Each structure stands twice: as structure tokens, then as C-alpha cells.
CSV table of C-alpha atoms in Angstrom, one decimal:
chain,number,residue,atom,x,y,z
A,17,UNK,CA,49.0,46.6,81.5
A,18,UNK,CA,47.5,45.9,85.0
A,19,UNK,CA,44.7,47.2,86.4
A,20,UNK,CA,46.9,48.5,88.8
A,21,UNK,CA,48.8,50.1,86.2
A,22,UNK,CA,45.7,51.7,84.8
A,23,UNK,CA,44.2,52.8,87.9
A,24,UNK,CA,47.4,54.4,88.6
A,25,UNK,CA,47.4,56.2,85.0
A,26,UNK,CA,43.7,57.7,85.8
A,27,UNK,CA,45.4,58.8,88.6
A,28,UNK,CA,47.9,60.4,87.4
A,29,UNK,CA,45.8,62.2,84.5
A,30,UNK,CA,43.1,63.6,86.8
A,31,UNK,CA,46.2,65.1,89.1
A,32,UNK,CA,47.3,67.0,86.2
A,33,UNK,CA,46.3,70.3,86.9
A,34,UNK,CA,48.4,72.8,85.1
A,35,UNK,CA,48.0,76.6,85.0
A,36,UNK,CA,49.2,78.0,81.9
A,37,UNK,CA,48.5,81.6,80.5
A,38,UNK,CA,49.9,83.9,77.6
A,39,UNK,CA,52.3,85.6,77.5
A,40,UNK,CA,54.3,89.2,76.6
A,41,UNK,CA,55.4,88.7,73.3
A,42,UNK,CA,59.1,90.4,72.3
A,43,UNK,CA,59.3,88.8,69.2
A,44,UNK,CA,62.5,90.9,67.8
A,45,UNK,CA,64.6,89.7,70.5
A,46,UNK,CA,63.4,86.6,71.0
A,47,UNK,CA,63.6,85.2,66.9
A,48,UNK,CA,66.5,87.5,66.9
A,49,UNK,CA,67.9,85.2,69.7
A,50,UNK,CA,67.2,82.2,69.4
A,51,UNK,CA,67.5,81.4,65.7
A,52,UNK,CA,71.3,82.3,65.4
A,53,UNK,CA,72.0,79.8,68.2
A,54,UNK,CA,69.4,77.0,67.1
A,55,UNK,CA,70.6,76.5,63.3
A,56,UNK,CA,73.0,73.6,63.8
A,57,UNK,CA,72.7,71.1,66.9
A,58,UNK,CA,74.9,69.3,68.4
A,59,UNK,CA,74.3,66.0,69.0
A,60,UNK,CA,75.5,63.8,72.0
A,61,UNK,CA,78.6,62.6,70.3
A,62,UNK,CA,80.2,66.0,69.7
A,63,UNK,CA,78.8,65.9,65.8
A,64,UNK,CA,77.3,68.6,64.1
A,65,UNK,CA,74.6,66.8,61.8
A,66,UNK,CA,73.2,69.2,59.1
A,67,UNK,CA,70.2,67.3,58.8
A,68,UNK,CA,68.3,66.2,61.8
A,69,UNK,CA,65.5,63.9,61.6
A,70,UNK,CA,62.6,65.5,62.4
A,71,UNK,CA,60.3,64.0,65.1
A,72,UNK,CA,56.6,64.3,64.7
A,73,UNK,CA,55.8,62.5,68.2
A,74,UNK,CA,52.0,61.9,69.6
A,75,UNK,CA,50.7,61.2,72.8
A,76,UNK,CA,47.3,58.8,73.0
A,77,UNK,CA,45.5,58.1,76.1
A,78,UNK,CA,45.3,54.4,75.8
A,79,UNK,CA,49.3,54.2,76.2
A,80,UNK,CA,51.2,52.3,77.1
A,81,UNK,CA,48.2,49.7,77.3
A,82,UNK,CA,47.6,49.6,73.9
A,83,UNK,CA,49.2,51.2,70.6
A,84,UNK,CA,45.2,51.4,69.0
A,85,UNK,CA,44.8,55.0,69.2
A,86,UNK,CA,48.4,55.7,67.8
A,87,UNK,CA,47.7,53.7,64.4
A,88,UNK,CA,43.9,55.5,64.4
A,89,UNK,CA,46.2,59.0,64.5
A,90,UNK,CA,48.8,57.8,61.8
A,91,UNK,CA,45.4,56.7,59.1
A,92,UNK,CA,43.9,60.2,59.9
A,93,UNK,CA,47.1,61.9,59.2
A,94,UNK,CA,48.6,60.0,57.1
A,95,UNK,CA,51.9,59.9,58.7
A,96,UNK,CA,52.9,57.4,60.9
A,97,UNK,CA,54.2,59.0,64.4
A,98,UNK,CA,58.2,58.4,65.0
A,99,UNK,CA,58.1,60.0,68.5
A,100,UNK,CA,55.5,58.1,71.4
A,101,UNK,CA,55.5,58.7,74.7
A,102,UNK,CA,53.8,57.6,77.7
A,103,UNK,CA,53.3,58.1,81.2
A,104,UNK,CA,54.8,56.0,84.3
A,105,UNK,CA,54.3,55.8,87.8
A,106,UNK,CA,57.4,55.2,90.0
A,107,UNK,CA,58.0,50.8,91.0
A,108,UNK,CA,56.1,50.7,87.7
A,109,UNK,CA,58.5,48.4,84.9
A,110,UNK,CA,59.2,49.4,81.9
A,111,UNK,CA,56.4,48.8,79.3
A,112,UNK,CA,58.8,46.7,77.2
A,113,UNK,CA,55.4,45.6,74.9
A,114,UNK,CA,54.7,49.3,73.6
A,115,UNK,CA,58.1,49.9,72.9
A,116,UNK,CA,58.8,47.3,70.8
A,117,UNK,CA,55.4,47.9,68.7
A,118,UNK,CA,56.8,51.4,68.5
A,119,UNK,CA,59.8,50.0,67.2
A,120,UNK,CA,58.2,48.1,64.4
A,121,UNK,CA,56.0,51.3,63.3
A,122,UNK,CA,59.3,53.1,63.1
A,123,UNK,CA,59.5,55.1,66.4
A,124,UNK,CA,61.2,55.9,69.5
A,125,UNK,CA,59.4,56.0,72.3
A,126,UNK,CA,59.7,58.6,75.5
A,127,UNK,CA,59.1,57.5,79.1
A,128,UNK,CA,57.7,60.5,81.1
A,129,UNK,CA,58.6,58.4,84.5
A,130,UNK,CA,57.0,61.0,87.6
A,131,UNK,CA,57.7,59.8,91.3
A,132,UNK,CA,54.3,59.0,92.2
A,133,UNK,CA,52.8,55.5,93.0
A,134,UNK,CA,49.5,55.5,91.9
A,135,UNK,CA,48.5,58.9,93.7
A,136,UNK,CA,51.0,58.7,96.7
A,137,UNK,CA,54.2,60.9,95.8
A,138,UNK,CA,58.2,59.7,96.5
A,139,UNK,CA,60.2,62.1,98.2
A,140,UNK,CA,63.3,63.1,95.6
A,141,UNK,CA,65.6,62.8,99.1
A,142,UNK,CA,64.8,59.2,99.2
A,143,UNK,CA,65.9,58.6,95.4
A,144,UNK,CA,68.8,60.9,95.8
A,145,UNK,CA,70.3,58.8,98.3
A,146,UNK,CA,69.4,55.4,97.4
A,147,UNK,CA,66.8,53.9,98.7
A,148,UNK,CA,65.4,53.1,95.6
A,149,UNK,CA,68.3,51.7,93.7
A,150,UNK,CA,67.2,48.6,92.8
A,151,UNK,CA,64.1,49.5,91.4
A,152,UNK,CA,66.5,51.6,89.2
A,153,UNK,CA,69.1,48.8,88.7
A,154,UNK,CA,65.6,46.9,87.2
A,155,UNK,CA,64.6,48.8,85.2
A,156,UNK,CA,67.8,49.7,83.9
A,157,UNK,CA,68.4,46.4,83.2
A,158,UNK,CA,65.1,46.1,81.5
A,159,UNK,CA,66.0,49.0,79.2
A,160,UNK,CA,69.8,47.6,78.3
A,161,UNK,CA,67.8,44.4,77.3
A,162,UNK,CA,65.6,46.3,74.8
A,163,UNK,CA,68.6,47.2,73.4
A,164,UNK,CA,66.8,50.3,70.7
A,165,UNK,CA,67.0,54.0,71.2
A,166,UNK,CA,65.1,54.9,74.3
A,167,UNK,CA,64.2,58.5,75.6
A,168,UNK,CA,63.4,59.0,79.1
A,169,UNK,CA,62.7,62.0,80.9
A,170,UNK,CA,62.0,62.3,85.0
A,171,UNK,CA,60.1,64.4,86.9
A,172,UNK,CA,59.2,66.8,83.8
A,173,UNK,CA,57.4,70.1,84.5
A,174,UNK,CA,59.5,70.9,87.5
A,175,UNK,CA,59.4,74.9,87.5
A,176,UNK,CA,55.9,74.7,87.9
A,177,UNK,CA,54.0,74.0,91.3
A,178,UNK,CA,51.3,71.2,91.0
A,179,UNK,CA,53.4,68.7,91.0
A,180,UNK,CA,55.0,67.4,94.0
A,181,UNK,CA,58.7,67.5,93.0
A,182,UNK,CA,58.5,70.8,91.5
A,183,UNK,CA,58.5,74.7,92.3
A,184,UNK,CA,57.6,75.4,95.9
A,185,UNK,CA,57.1,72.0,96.8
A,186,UNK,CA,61.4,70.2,96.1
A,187,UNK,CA,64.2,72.3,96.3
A,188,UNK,CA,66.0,72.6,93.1
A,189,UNK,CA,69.0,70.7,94.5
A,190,UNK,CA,66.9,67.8,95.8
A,191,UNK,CA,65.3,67.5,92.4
A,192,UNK,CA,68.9,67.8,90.7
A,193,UNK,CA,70.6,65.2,93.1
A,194,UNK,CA,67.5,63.0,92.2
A,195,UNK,CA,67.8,63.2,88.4
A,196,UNK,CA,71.9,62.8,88.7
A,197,UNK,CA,71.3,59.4,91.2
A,198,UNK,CA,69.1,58.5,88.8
A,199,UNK,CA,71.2,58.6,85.5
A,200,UNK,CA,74.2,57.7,87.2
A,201,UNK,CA,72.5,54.3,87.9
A,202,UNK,CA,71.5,53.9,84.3
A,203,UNK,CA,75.2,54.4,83.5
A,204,UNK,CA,76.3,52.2,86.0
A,205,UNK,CA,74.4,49.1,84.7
A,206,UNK,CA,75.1,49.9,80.9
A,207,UNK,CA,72.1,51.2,79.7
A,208,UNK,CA,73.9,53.3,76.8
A,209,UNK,CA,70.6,52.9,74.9
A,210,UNK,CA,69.1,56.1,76.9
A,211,UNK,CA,68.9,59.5,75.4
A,212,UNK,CA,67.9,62.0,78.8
A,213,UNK,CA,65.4,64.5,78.3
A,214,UNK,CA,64.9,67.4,80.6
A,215,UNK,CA,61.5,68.4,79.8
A,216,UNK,CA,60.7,72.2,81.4
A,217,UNK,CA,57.4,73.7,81.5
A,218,UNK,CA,57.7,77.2,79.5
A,219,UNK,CA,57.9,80.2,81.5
A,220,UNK,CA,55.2,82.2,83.0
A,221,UNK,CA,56.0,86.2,84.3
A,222,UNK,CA,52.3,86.4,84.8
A,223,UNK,CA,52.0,87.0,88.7
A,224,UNK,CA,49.4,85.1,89.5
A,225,UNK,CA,50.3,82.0,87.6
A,226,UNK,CA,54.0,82.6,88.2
A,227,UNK,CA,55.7,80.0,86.5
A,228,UNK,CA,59.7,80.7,87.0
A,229,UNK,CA,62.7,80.1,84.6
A,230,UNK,CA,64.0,76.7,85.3
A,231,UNK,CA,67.8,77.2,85.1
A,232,UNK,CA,67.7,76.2,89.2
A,233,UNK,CA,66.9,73.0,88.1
A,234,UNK,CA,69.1,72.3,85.4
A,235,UNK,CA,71.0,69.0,86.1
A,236,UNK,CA,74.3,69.8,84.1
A,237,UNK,CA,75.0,69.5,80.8
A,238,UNK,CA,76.9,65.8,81.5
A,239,UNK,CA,73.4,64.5,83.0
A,240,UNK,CA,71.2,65.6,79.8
A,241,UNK,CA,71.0,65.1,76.6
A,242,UNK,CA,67.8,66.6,75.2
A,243,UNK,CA,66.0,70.0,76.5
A,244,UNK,CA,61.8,69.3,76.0
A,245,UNK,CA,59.7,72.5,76.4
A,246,UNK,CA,56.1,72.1,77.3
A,247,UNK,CA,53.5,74.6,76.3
A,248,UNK,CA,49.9,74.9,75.2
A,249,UNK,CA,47.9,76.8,73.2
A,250,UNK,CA,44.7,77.7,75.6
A,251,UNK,CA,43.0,80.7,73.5
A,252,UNK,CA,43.4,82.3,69.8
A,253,UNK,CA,45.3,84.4,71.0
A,254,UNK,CA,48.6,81.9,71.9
A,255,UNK,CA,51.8,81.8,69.3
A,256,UNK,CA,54.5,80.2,68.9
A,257,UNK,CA,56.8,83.0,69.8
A,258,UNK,CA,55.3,84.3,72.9
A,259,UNK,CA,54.2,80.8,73.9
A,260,UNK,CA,57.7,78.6,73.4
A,261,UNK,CA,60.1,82.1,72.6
A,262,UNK,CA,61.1,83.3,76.4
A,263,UNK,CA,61.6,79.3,77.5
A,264,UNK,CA,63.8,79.0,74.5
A,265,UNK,CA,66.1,81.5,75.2
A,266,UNK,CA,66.2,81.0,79.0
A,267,UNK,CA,67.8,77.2,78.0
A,268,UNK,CA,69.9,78.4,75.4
A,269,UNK,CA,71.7,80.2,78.4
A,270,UNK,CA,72.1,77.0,79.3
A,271,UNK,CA,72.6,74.4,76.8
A,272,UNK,CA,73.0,74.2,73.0
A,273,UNK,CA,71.9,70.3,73.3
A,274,UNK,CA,68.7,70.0,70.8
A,275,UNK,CA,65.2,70.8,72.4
A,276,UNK,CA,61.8,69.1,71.6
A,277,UNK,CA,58.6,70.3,72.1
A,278,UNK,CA,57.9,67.5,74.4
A,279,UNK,CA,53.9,68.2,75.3
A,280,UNK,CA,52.0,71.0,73.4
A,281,UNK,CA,48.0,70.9,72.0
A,282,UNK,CA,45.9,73.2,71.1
A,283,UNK,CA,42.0,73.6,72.6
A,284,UNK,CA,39.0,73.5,69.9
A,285,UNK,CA,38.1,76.6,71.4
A,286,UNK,CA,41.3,78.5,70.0
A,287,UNK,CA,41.5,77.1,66.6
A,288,UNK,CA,43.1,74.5,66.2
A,289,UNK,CA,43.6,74.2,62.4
A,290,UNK,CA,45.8,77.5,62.6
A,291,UNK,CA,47.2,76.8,65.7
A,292,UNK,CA,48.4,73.1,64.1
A,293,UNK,CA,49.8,75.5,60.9
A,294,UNK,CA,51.7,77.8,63.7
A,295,UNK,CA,53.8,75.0,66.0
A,296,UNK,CA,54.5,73.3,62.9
A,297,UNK,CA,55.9,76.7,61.5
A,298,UNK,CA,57.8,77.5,64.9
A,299,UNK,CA,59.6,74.0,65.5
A,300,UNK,CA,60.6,74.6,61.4
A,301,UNK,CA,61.6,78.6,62.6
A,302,UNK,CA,63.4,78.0,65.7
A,303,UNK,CA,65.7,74.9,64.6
A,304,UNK,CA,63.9,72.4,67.0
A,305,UNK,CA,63.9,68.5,66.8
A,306,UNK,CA,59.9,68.7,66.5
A,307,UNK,CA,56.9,68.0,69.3
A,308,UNK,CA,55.0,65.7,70.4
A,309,UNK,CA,51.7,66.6,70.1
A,310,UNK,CA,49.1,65.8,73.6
A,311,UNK,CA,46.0,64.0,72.1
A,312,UNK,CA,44.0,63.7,75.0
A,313,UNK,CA,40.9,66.0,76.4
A,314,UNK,CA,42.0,66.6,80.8
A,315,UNK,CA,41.1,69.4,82.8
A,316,UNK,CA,38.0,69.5,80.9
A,317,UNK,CA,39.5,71.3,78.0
A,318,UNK,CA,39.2,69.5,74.6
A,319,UNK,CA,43.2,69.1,73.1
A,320,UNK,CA,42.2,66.3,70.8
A,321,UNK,CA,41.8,66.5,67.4
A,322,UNK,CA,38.3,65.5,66.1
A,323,UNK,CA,37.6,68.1,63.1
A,324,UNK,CA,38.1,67.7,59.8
A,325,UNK,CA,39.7,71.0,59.1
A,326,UNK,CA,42.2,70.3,62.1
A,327,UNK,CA,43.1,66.6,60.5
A,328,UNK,CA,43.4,68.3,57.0
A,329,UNK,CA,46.1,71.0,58.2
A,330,UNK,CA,47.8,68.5,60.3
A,331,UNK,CA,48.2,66.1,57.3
A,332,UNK,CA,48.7,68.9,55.1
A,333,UNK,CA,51.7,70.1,57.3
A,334,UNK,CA,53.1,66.9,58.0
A,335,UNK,CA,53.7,66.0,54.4
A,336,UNK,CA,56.1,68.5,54.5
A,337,UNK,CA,57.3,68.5,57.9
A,338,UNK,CA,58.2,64.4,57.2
A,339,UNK,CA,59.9,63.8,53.9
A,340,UNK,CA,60.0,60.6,52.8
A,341,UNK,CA,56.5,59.5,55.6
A,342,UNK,CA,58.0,58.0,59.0
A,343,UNK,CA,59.3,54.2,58.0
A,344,UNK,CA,61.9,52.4,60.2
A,345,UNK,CA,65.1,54.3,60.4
A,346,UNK,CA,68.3,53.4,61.3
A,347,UNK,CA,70.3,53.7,64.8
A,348,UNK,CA,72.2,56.5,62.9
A,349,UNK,CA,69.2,58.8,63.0
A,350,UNK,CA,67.6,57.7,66.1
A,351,UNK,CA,68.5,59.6,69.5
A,352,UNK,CA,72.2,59.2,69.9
A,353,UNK,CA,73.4,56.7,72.8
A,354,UNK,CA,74.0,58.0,75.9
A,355,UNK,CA,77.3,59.9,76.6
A,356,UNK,CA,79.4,60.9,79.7
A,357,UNK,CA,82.3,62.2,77.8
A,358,UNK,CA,83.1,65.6,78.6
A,359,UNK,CA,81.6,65.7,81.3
A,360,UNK,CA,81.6,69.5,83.4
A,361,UNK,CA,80.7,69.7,87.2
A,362,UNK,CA,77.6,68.8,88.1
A,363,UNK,CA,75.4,71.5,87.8
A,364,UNK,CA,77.6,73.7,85.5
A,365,UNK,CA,76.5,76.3,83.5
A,366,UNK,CA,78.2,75.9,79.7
A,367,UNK,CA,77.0,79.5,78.1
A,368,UNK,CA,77.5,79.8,74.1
């Protein structure tokens, strides 16, 4: 990676400032819910598969420059990731190197591309309309050539409000014009390999950390193929229900396409060993593809995991969580290809 590239990353981490608090919990209705709808999902080809591979996905601060910290994660746990993600900065290519040792190691790996260059932010108008296409047409191109399974998700925490594109700062249609530009340009140059994740921040009712539901901003059920929630655990007192519940329900009035608990961590300060034993009970619960889990300290808040007790129940729960341990799997259980079949109006709402 360039030190461009890198300087551009610290950027981007020190801007993330995200205001998250608990929440009300209405546990009846919201397991009540959520778990009838969740139990089989649909995948992008129409198919029902009773068994869905599981994803237990990791974030590491060193990526996309290196894959180190991943591999130090997978010998502390004993389980080799099959989910990676990492963060990109708009113009920036496609980090064709970390994918590909992804690949090797058995994984998929998840672009969390945000308009930004370095810590300038790109108006959504200007992508809607084209004046970035052949940045897109590159990359896309760059993707086709890769040829595996990638997932890649624009512009994530939208409802929120400290990001440029989101709540407050982008209309809803601008950012939903901007995400359609941008897939129908992947589509366009036959990049079939892409599996499109819209990844929501949960919901917030607290008042003075409002964070809204995001239906406004839902793209339309042709433009997305995976729904990724992203939620932390700040104190002892945060649970799965209350944390992930509301969000999960609010999409399901949207979408029955499978969700992912695309960012989540827990602080030291709230206990992380139980908190580790609680999302891996929820994604289990609720039906969901898995998480990936945030292994990086920002905002001056400790999310790694350092202990031995919170490496033990991670290990302990991911022995069970991934049966046989994460090898290379095949095309058949790795995000489906791309589909525009079926496609509804943009912007639909499909209820269940």
C-alpha cells in the first residue's frame, strides 16, 4: 500500500466518530419477530439453502497493507477468519494483493469503499451522475479480473450523522441514486463476482443520539444483496436483543435478503468475555450469516481483544460456531454472484 494509501487510512480512522448508546429492550416482540422470518434465507439466486455457511469475519488495523494481524487473530483463536474486510478511500484501486491472500486462507473479503479522498469528502451528486465513471469502470474491471467472490459495500453507516453522506448531511435519494449509479456500472462491465452489501448502522430512539431507521435509504431490493447491521457493545449493560433487535426488524420490513453483522466489538470495560458468548449466541438466535468482528482500539475505547479470558471464549465459541475450522470452500458456499433478475422498481419496498 502507499503511503498515500496509509495516510489516507489514518485518516479515515481518526474521522470515525460514532455515537452509539443502549437501547429499550422489547425482547418478546422483537425474538418474537424476527426469528419466524430469519429461519430460512434466501439467497441471490432465488434458492432456499438450509445450511448457510457461517461467516466468522475480522477486521485488523493493518489491512489492507498487510494480512499479519489477521493470521496473529486466526493462532489466538484457533480458527482461521473466512470473512476480511477493509477500508477504502474513493480513486483508491482495489487492493487486489489482500484479496487474493484472503483467498488462499480461505476467505472472502468485504470492501467498505466510503467517498472520501484521504480526508476530503465526494459529493454522492457527482457519483450519481457520472462524473466518476471511469474510476468505477476501473475498478470494476479490476474486480471482474480477480474473478472470486467479492463483497462490497458503499457508503455504510448512512442513518447516522458523522459521516458526510449520511443522515442530515445527503438526502436519502442522493445517497440511493449514488449506490444504484454505482452498481449499475459494476453490472455494466461484468463484474458478476460482487455480492452488495448494504451495511446500516442499528437504530438509536435515544434523543440525543438520534440515530433513525434507515428504510429512507434502502436502494431496492434489485440493487442489494446482503443487509449488514453495525452495532457495539459500549457498557455491561448492551445485548444482543436490544443492541441488533429493533434494526433487525426495521429491515425485515424491508428485505428477507440474509443480514451480517458487518462491524460489532465489544469494550474491555463491558466484559468482553460475556459479551463475545452473547453475539455469538444472537447471530446463532436470530438466523444471521455471522459478524465480523472490529479488532481495533479508535475513539479511545479499547475493542481489541488482548485478555486471555476473552481469547478463551472466543475460541471456545468459535469451535462450535465453525464446524469443520474455516479451510478453502467452494464457489458454491461463497457469496452468490451478483443478480439482477427480478428486478422491482428502484427503491421498492418488497414486505414478507
Amino acid at each position: 500500500m502507499t503511503s498515500a494509501s496509509s495516510a489516507g487510512e489514518a485518516n479515515r480512522r481518526r474521522a470515525r466518530t460514532r455515537k452509539y448508546a443502549g437501547f429499550i429492550t422489547c425482547a418478546a416482540v422483537v425474538i418474537g419477530a424476527v426469528v419466524a422470518v430469519v429461519v430460512a434465507q434466501p439467497w441471490a439466486d432465488g434458492s432456499v439453502r438450509p445450511s448457510p455457511v457461517r461467516y466468522l469475519g475480522l477486521h485488523e488495523p493493518d489491512a489492507p497493507g498487510s494480512y499479519y494481524d489477521v493470521d496473529q487473530f486466526a493462532l489466538a483463536t484457533g480458527r482461521q477468519p473466512n470473512l476480511v474486510s477493509y477500508y477504502s478511500h474513493w480513486l483508491d484501486p482495489f487492493q487486489v494483493g489482500f484479496a487474493t491472500s484472503a483467498m488462499e486462507r480461505g476467505a472472502v473479503t468485504l470492501v467498505q469503499m466510503d467517498p472520501m479522498i484521504d480526508s476530503t469528502n465526494v459529493s454522492l451528486a457527482s457519483i450519481a451522475t457520472g462524473r466518476y465513471d471511469s474510476y468505477l469502470r476501473s475498478y470494476a474491471a479490476e474486480v471482474k479480473a480477480f474473478g472470486s467472490p467479492i463483497i462490497f459495500s458503499f457508503g455504510h453507516e448512512m442513518n447516522g450523522n458523522w459521516y458526510s453522506w449520511g443522515y442530515q448531511h445527503t438526502s436519502p435519494g442522493v445517497f440511493v441514486a449514488a449506490w444504484q449509479h454505482i452498481v449499475t456500472m459494476f453490472r455494466a462491465a461484468g463484474a458478476g463476482n460482487v455480492t452488495w452489501l448494504w451495511a446500516v448502522n442499528v437504530i438509536n430512539n435515544n434523543h440525543a443520539t438520534f440515530i433513525p431507521d434507515p428504510t429512507p435509504w434502502w436502494p431496492g431490493r434489485s440493487y442489494v444483496t446482503w443487509v449488514g447491521i453495525d452495532g457495539y457493545y459500549y457498557d455491561s449493560s448492551s445485548m444482543f436483543d436490544s443492541l441488533f433487535g429493533p434494526t433487525i426488524v426495521a429491515v425485515r420490513q424491508l428485505t428477507s435478503d440474509p443480514i451480517l453483522i458487518a462491524e460489532t466489538g465489544a469494550a474491555v470495560s463491558a466484559g468482553q468475555p460475556a459479551k463475545i458468548n452473547n453475539l455469538f449466541d444472537g447471530v446463532r438466535t436470530y438466523g444471521l450469516l455471522g459478524f465480523i468482528w472490529f479488532d481495533e482500539n479508535t475513539q479511545g475505547r479499547a475493542w481489541r481483544i488482548n485478555s486471555p479470558q476473552a481469547f478463551a471464549a472466543f475460541r471456545h465459541d468459535a469451535r462450535a460456531f465453525l464446524k469443520p475450522p474455516a479451510a478453502p470452500v467452494s464457489r458454491q458456499q461463497q457469496p452468490s454472484s451478483d443478480s439482477s433478475s427480478s428486478a422491482a422498481a428502484p427503491g421498492s419496498r418488497r414486505r414478507l
